[in-house]
CSV table of C-alpha atoms in Angstrom, one decimal:
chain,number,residue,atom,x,y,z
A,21,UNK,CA,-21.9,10.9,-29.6
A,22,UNK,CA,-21.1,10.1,-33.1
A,23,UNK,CA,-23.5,7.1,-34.5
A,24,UNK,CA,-21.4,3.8,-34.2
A,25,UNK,CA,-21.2,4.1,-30.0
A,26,UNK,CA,-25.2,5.5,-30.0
A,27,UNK,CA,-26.0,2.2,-31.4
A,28,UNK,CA,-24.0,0.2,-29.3
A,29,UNK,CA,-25.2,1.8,-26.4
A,30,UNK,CA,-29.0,2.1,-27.2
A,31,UNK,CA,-28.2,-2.6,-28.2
A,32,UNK,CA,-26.8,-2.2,-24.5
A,33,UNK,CA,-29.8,-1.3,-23.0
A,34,UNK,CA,-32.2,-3.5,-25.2
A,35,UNK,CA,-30.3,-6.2,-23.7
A,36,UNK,CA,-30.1,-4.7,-20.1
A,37,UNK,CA,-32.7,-7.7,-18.4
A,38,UNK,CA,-30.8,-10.2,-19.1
A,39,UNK,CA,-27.0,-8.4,-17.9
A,40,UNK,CA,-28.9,-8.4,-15.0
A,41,UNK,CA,-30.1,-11.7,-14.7
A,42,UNK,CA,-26.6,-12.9,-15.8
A,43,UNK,CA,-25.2,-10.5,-12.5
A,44,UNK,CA,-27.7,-11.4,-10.3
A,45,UNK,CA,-26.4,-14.9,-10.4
A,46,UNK,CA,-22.7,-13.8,-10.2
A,47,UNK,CA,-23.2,-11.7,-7.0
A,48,UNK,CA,-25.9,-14.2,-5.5
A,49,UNK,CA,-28.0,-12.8,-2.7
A,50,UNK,CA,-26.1,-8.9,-3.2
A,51,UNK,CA,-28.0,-6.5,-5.2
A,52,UNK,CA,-25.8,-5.9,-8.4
A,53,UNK,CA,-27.3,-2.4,-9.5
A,54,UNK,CA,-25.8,-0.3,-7.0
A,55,UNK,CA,-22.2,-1.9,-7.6
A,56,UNK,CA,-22.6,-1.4,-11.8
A,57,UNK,CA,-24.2,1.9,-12.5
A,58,UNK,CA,-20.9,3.8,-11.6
A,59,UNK,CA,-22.2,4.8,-7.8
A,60,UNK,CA,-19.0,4.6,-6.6
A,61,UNK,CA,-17.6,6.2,-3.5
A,62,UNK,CA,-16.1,9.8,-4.8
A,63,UNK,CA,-12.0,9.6,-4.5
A,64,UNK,CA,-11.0,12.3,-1.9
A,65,UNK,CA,-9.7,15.3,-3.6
A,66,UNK,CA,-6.2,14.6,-1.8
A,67,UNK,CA,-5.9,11.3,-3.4
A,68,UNK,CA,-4.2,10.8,-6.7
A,69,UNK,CA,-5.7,7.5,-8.2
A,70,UNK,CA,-4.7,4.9,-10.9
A,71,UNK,CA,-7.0,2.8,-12.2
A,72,UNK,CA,-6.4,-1.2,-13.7
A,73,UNK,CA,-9.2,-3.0,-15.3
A,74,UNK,CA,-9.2,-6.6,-15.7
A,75,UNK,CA,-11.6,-8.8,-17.1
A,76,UNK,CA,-11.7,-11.6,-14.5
A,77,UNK,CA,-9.2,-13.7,-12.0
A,78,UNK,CA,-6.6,-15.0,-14.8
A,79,UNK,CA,-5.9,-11.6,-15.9
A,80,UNK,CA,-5.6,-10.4,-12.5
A,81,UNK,CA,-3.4,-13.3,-11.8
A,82,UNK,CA,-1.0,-12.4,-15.3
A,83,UNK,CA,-1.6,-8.2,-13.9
A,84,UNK,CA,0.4,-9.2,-10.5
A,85,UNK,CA,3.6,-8.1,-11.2
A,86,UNK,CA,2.5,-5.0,-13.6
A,87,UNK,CA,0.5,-4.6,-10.2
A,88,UNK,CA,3.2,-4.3,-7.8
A,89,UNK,CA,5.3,-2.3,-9.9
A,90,UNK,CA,2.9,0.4,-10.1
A,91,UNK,CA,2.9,0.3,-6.1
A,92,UNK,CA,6.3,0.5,-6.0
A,93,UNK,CA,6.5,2.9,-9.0
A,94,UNK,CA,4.1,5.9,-7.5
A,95,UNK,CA,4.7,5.5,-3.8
A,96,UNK,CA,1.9,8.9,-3.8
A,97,UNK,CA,-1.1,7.3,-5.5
A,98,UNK,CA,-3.4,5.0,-4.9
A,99,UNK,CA,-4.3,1.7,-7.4
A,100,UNK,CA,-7.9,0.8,-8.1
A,101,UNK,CA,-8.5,-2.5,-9.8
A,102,UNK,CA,-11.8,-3.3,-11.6
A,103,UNK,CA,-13.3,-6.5,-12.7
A,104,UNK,CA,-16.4,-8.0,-14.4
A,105,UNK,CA,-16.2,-10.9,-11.9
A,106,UNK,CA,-16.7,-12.1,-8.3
A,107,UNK,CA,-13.9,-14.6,-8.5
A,108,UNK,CA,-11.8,-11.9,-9.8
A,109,UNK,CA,-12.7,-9.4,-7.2
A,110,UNK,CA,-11.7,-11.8,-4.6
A,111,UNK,CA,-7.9,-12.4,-6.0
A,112,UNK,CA,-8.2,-8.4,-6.2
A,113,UNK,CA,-8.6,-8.4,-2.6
A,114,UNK,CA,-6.1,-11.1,-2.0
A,115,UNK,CA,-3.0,-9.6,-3.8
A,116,UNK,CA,-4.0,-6.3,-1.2
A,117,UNK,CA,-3.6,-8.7,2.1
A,118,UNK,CA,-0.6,-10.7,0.7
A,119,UNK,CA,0.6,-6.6,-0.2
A,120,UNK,CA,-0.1,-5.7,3.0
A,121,UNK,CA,-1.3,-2.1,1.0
A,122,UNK,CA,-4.0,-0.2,1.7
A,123,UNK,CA,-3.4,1.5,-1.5
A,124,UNK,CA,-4.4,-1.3,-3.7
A,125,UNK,CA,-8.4,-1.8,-3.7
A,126,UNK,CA,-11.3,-3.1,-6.0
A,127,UNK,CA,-14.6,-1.6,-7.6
A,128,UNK,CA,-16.7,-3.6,-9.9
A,129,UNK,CA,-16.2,-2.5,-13.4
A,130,UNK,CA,-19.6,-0.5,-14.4
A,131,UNK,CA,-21.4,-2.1,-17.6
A,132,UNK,CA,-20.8,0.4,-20.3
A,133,UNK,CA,-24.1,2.6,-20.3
A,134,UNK,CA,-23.3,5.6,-21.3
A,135,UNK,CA,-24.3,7.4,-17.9
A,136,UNK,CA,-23.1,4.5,-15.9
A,137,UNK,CA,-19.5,4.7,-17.5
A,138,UNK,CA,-19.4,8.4,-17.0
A,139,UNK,CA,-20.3,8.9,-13.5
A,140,UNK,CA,-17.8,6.1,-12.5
A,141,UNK,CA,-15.1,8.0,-14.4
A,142,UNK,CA,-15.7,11.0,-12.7
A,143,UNK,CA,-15.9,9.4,-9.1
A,144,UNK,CA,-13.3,7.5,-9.2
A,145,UNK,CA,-11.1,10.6,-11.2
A,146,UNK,CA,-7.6,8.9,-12.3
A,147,UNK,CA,-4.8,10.0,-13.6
A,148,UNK,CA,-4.3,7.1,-15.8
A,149,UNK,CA,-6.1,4.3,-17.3
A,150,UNK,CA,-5.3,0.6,-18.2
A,151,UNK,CA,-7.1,-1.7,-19.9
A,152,UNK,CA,-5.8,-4.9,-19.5
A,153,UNK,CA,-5.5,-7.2,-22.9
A,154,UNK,CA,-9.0,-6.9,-24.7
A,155,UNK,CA,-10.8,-4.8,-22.3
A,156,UNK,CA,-11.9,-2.5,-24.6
A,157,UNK,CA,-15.5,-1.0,-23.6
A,158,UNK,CA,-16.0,2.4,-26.0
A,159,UNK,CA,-18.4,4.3,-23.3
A,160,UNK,CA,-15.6,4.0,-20.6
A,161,UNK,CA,-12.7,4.8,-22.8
A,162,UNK,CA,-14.8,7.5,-23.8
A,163,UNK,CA,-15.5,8.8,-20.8
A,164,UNK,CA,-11.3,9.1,-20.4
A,165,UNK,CA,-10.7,10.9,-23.6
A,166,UNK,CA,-13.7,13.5,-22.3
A,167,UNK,CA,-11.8,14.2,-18.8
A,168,UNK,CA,-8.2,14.4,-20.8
A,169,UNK,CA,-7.6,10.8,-18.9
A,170,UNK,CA,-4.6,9.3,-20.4
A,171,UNK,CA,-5.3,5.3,-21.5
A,172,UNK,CA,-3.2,2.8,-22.5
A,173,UNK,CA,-3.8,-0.9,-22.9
A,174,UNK,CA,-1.7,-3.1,-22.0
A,175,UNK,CA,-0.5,-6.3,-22.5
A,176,UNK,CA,-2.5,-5.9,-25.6
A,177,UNK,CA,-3.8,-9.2,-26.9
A,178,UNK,CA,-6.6,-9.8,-30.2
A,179,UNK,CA,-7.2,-13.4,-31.2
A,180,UNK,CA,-8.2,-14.2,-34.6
A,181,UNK,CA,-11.3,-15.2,-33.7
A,182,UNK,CA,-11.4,-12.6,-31.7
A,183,UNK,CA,-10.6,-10.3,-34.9
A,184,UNK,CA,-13.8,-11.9,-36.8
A,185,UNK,CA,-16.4,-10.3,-34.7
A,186,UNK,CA,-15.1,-7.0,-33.8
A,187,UNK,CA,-14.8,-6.8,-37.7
A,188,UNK,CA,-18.7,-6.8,-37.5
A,189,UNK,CA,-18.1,-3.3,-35.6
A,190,UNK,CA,-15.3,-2.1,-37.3
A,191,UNK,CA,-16.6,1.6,-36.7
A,192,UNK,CA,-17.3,1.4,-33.2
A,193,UNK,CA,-13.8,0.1,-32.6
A,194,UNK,CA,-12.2,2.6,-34.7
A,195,UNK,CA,-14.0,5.1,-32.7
A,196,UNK,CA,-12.9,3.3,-28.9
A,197,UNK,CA,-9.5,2.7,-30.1
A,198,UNK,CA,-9.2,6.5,-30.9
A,199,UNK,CA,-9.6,7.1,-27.2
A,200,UNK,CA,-6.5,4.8,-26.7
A,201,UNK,CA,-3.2,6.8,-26.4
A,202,UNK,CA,-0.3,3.8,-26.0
A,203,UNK,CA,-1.1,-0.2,-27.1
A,204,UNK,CA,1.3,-2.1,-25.6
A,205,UNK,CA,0.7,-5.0,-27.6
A,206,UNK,CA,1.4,-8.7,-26.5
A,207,UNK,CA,3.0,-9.7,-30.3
A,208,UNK,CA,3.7,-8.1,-33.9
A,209,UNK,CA,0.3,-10.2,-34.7
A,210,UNK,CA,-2.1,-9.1,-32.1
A,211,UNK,CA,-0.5,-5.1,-33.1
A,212,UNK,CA,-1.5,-6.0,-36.6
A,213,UNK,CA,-4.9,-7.3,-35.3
A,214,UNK,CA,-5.5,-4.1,-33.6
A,215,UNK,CA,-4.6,-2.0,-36.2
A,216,UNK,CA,-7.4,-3.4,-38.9
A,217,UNK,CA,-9.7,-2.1,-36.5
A,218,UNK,CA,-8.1,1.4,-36.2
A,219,UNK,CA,-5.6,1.5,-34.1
A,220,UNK,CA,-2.7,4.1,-35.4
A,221,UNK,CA,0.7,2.1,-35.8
A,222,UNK,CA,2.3,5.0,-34.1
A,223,UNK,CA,0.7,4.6,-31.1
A,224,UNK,CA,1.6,0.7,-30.5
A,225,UNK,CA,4.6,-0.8,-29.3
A,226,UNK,CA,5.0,-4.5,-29.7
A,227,UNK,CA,6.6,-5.5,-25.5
A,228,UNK,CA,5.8,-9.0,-25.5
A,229,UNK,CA,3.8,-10.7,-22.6
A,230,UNK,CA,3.5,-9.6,-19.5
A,231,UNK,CA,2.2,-13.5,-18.0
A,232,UNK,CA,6.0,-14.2,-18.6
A,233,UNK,CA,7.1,-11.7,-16.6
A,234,UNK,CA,5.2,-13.9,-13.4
A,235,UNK,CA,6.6,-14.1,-9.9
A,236,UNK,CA,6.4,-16.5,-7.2
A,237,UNK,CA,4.5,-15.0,-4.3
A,238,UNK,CA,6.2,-15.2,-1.1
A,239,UNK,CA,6.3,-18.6,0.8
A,240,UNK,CA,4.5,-20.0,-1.9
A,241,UNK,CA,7.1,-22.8,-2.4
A,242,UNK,CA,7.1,-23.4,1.3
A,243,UNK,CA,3.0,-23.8,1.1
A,244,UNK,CA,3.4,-26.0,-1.7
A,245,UNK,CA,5.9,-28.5,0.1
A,246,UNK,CA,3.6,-28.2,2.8
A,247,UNK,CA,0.7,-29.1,0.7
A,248,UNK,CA,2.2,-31.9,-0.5
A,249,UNK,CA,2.5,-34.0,2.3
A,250,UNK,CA,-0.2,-32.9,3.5
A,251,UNK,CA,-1.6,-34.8,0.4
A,252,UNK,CA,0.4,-38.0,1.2
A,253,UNK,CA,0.3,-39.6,-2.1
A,254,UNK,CA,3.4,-40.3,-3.9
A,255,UNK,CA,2.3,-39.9,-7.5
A,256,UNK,CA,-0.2,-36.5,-7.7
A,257,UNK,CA,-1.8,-34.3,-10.6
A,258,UNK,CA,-3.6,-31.5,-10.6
A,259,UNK,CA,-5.9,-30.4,-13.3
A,260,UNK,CA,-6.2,-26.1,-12.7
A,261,UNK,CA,-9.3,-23.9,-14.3
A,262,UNK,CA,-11.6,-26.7,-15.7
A,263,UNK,CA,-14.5,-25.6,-17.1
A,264,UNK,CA,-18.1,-27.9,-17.4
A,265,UNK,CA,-17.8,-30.7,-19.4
A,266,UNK,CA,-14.3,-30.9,-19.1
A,267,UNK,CA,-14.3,-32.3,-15.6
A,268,UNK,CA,-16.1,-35.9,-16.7
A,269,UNK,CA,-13.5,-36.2,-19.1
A,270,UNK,CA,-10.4,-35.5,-16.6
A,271,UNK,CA,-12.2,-38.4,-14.5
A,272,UNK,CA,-12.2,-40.4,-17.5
A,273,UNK,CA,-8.7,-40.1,-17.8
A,274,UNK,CA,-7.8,-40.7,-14.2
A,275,UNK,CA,-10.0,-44.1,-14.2
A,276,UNK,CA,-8.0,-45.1,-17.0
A,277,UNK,CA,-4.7,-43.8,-15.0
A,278,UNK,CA,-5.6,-45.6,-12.0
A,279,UNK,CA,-5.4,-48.7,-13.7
A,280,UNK,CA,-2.0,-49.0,-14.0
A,281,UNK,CA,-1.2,-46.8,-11.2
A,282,UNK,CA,-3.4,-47.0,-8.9
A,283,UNK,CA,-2.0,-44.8,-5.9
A,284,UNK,CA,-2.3,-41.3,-7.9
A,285,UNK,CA,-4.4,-38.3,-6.8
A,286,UNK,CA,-6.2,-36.0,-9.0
A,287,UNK,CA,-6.2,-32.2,-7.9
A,288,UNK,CA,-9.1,-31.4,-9.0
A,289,UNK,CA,-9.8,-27.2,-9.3
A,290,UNK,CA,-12.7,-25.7,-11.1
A,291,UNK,CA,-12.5,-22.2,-12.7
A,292,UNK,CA,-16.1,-21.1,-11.0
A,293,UNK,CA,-17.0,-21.7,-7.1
A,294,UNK,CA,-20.7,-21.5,-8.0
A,295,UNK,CA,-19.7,-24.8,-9.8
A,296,UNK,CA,-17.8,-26.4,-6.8
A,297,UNK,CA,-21.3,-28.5,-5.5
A,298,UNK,CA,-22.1,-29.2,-9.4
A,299,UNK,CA,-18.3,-30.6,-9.5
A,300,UNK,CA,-18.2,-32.2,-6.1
A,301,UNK,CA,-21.7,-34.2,-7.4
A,302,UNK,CA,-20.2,-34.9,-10.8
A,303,UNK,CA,-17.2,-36.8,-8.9
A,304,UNK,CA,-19.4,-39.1,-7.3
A,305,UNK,CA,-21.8,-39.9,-10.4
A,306,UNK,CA,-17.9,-41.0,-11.6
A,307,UNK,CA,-18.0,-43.3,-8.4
A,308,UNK,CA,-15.7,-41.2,-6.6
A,309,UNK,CA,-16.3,-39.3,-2.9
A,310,UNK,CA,-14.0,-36.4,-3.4
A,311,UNK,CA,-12.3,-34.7,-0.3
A,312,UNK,CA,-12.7,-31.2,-0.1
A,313,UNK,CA,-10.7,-28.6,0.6
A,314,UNK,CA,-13.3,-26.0,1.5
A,315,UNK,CA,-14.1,-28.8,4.3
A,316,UNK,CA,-10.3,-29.1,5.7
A,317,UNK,CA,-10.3,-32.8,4.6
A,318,UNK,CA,-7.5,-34.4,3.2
A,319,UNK,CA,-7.7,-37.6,1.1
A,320,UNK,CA,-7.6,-40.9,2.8
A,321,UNK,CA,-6.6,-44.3,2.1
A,322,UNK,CA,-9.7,-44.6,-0.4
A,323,UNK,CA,-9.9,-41.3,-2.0
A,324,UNK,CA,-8.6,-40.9,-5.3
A,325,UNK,CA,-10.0,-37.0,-6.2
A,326,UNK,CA,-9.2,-34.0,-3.8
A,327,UNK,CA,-11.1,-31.4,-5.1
A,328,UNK,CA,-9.9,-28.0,-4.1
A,329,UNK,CA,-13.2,-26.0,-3.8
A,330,UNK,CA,-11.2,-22.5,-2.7
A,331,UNK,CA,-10.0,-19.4,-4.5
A,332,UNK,CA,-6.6,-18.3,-4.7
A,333,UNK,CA,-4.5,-21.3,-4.0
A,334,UNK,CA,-4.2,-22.6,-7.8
A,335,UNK,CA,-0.4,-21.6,-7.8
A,336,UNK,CA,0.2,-23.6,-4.9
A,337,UNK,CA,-1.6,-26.4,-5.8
A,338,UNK,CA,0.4,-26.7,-9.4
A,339,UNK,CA,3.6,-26.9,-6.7
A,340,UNK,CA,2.2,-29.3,-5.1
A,341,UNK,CA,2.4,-31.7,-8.1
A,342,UNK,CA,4.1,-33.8,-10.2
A,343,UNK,CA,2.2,-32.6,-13.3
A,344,UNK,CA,-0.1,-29.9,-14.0
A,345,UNK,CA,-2.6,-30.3,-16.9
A,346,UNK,CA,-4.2,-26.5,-17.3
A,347,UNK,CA,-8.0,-26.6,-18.2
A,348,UNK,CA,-10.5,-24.8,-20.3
A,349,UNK,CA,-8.4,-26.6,-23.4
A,350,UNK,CA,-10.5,-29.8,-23.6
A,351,UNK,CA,-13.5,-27.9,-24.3
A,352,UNK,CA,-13.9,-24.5,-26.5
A,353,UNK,CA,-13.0,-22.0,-24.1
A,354,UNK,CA,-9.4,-21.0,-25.2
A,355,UNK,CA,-7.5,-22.4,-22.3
A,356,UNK,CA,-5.7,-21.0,-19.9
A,357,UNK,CA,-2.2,-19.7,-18.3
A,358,UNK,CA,0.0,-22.5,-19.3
A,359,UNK,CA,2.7,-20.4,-17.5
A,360,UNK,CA,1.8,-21.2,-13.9
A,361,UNK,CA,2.8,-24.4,-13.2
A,362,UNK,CA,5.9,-23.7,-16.2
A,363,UNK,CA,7.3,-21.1,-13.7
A,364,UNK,CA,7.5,-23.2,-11.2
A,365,UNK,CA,9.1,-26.1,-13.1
A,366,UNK,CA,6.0,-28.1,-13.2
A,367,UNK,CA,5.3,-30.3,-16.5
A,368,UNK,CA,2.7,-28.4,-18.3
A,369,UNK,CA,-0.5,-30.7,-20.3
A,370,UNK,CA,-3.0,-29.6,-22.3
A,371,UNK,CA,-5.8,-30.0,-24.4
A,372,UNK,CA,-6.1,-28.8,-28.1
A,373,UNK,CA,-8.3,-26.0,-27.0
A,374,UNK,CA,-5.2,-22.8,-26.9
A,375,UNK,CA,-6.6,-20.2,-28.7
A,376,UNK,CA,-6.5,-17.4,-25.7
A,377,UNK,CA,-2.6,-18.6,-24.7
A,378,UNK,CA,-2.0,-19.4,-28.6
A,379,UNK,CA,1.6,-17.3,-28.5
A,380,UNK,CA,2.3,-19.0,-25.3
A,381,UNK,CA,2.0,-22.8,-26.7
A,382,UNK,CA,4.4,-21.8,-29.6
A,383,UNK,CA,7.2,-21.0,-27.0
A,384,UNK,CA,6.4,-23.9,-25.1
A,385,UNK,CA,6.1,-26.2,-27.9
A,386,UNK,CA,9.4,-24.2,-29.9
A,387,UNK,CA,11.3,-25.9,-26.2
A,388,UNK,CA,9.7,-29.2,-26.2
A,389,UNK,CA,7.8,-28.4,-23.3
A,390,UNK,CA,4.3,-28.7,-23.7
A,391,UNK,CA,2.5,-32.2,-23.4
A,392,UNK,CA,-0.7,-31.9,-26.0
A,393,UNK,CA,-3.1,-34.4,-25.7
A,394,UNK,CA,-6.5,-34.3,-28.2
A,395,UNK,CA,-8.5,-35.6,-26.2
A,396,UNK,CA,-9.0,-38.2,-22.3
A,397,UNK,CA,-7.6,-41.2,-23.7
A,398,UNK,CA,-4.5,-39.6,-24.9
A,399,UNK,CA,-4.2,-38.2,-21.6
A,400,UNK,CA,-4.6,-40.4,-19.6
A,401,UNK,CA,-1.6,-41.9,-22.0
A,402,UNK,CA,0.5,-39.3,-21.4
A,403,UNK,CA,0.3,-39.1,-17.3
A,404,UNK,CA,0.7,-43.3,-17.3
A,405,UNK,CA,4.2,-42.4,-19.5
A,406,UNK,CA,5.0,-39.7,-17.8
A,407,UNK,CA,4.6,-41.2,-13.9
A,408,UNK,CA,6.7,-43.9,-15.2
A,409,UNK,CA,9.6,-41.8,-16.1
A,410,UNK,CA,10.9,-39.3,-13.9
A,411,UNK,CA,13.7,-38.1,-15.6
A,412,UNK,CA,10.7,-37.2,-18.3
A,413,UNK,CA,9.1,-34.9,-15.9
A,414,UNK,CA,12.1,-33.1,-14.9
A,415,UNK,CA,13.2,-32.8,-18.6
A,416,UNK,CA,10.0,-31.2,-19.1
A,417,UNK,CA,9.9,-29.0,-15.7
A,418,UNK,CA,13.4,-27.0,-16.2
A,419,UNK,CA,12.6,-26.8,-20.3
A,420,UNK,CA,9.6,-25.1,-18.9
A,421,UNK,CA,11.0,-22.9,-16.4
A,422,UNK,CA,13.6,-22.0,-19.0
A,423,UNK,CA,10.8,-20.7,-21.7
A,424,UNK,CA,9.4,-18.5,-19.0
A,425,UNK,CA,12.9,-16.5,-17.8
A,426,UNK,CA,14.2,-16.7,-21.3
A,427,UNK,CA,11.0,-14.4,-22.2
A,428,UNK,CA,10.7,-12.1,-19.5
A,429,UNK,CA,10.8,-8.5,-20.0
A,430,UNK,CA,7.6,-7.1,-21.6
A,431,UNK,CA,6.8,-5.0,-17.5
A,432,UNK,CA,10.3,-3.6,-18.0
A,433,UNK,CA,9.1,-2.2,-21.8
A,434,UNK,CA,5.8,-1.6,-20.5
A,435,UNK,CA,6.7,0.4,-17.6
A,436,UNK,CA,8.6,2.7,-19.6
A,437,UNK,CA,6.1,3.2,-22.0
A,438,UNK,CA,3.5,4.4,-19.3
A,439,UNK,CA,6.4,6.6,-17.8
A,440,UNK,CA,6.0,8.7,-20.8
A,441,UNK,CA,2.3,8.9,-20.0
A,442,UNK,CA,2.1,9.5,-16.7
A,443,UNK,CA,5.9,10.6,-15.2
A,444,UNK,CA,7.2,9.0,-12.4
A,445,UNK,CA,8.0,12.2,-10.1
């Protein structure tokens, strides 16, 4: 083990209590040991295995379609999917009911002990790996290069920031990203990015981004419409993936909204579900008594805040709306998929918080389809100017839409590019 990953690993295990205290509250009542030392079932010799990891729900969500295509791609193998979270675990197990495929299933990712990483490599035994944007974790892409596991990342994606403090461990990542055969990287930026830390030039390919390449799942339009009425308000807009102290300032803005029109709904859909009572409470120190969707109740003549306290539904909900203002951007968390509700010719807000979708707001902005807004009271602006002007909102909806086809194509590039690692026979 050369020095940079023996000090990573030996800081790993100095901070070992509190990744357990920090699981331990993520997996609740479940013991999360077990589930991240690598003790995996073994994969039956019989079984030829591909392996996905994904840091949480949104990158599952953007994986989809890279997921289905590697269904459809190797008809003989089977696809496990990793995460580091519950809530992304669950859409994990979603995507395989809505497949209908027993092939698809999901294993926690282990933390990257040394031992742990190793012994989950060699249960699980794939033929190929992905890492999925910045998943790079040097004990488990170690353990591929020592079993002559191919690995590629894909949909490769290195912020700035990002940038700054893996430049603190510029030897450790030189060492992981020597264990990386293909980069498919996002952008001719995030390439560059990767290769300051190490990464060999001839190994990346610059595809584009795979969250452009998103589909529609089946008879989600028809659950939307549904969804709608079943909302019965005729102006509605949801605010997806908030984050804490976001959520008092989306009230804010829908008090002020509700002053000049008073009938709107707010869709209200936080990122975590251990938040969902913290939320729910927060809505009624606002003066509001949300309806909740984990309840079955639907807003009556006096509810002004449906809070939708389920997983999995987020793409419907944007559907359901006339405008869809994509959280984790009014506070510094990077933001989210601005491309959900754009695919489905939704009007996209947001706050100034991008720096995770960054390439994403430049091809929405490039359109003139992106509604920025600083901070609640410019919001809360924009939705009173936007309700009152339809033809607006369905400028904004088809530019949207528009950005999203007109930059499909990075799962075509990226397919290929693992066809050369792992033939399609």
């Amino acid at each position: 083990m050369g020095w940079p990953r023996q000090a990573y690993s030996a800081a790993l295990h100095l901070a070992a209590p509190l990744l357990w205290r920090r699981l331990r509250r993520e997996h609740g009542l479940t013991d999360p040991r077990p589930l991240r030392l690598g003790r995996i079932p073994e994969t039956p010799p019989d079984t030829r295995m591909l392996w996905l990891h994904c840091a949480s729900v949104g990158e599952v969500q953007a994986a989809r379609p890279l997921i289905e295509e590697l269904l459809a791609r190797y008809p003989r193998h089977t696809l496990t999917v990793t995460t580091m979270t519950a809530t992304g675990a669950e859409r994990v197990r979603a995507l395989a009911e809505g497949q209908q495929d027993s092939r698809l299933s999901h294993h926690f990712v282990p933390l990257d002990f040394p031992r742990a990483a190793s012994s989950f490599v060699e249960r699980l035994r794939p033929e190929l790996a992905l890492f999925f944007e910045t998943e790079l974790w040097p004990n488990l892409l170690h353990a591929c290069r020592h079993r002559e596991i191919p690995v590629a990342v894909v949909n490769g994606r290195l912020s700035a920031r990002a940038l700054e403090g893996y430049r603190r461990l510029r030897p450790l990542m030189r060492e992981a990203l020597g264990c990386v055969d293909w980069l498919a990287a996002k952008s001719s930026e995030d390439a560059a990015r990767f290769a300051e830390l190490g990464m060999a030039p001839r190994r990346t390919t610059v595809v584009g981004s795979l969250k452009f390449d998103i589909g529609l799942e089946d008879g989600a339009r028809q659950v939307s419409e549904r969804l709608r009425q079943l909302l019965g308000r005729p102006r509605v807009w949801v605010a997806g993936s908030t984050h804490a102290g976001e959520e008092s300032r989306l009230l804010a803005a829908h008090a002020l909204l509700r002053e000049h029109t008073p009938e709107a709904l707010l869709v209200l859909v936080p990122r975590h579900p251990q938040r969902f009572d913290e939320v729910a409470s927060l809505c009624e120190s606002h003066g509001e008594v949300p309806a909740r969707r984990s309840r079955s109740e639907w807003p009556g003549q006096g509810t002004s805040v449906y809070l939708a306290d389920t997983m999995g539904e987020l793409s419907a909900l944007y559907g359901a709306a006339d405008l869809a203002f994509v959280g984790g951007s009014l506070v510094p968390v990077g933001g989210h998929n601005l491309l959900e509700p754009a695919a489905l010719g939704v009007p996209v807000l947001t706050g100034p918080e991008l720096a995770n979708f960054m390439d994403v707001a430049e091809a929405l902005r490039a359109a003139d389809a992106l509604v920025e807004t600083p901070d609640e009271e410019a919001l809360a602006e924009a939705l009173i100017a936007l309700f009152a002007d339809p033809a607006e909102r369905r400028r904004l909806g088809e530019a949207g839409r528009d950005v999203v086809a007109a930059n499909r194509g990075a799962l075509a590039k990226t397919l290929k590019g693992l066809d050369r690692l792992l033939p399609v026979k």
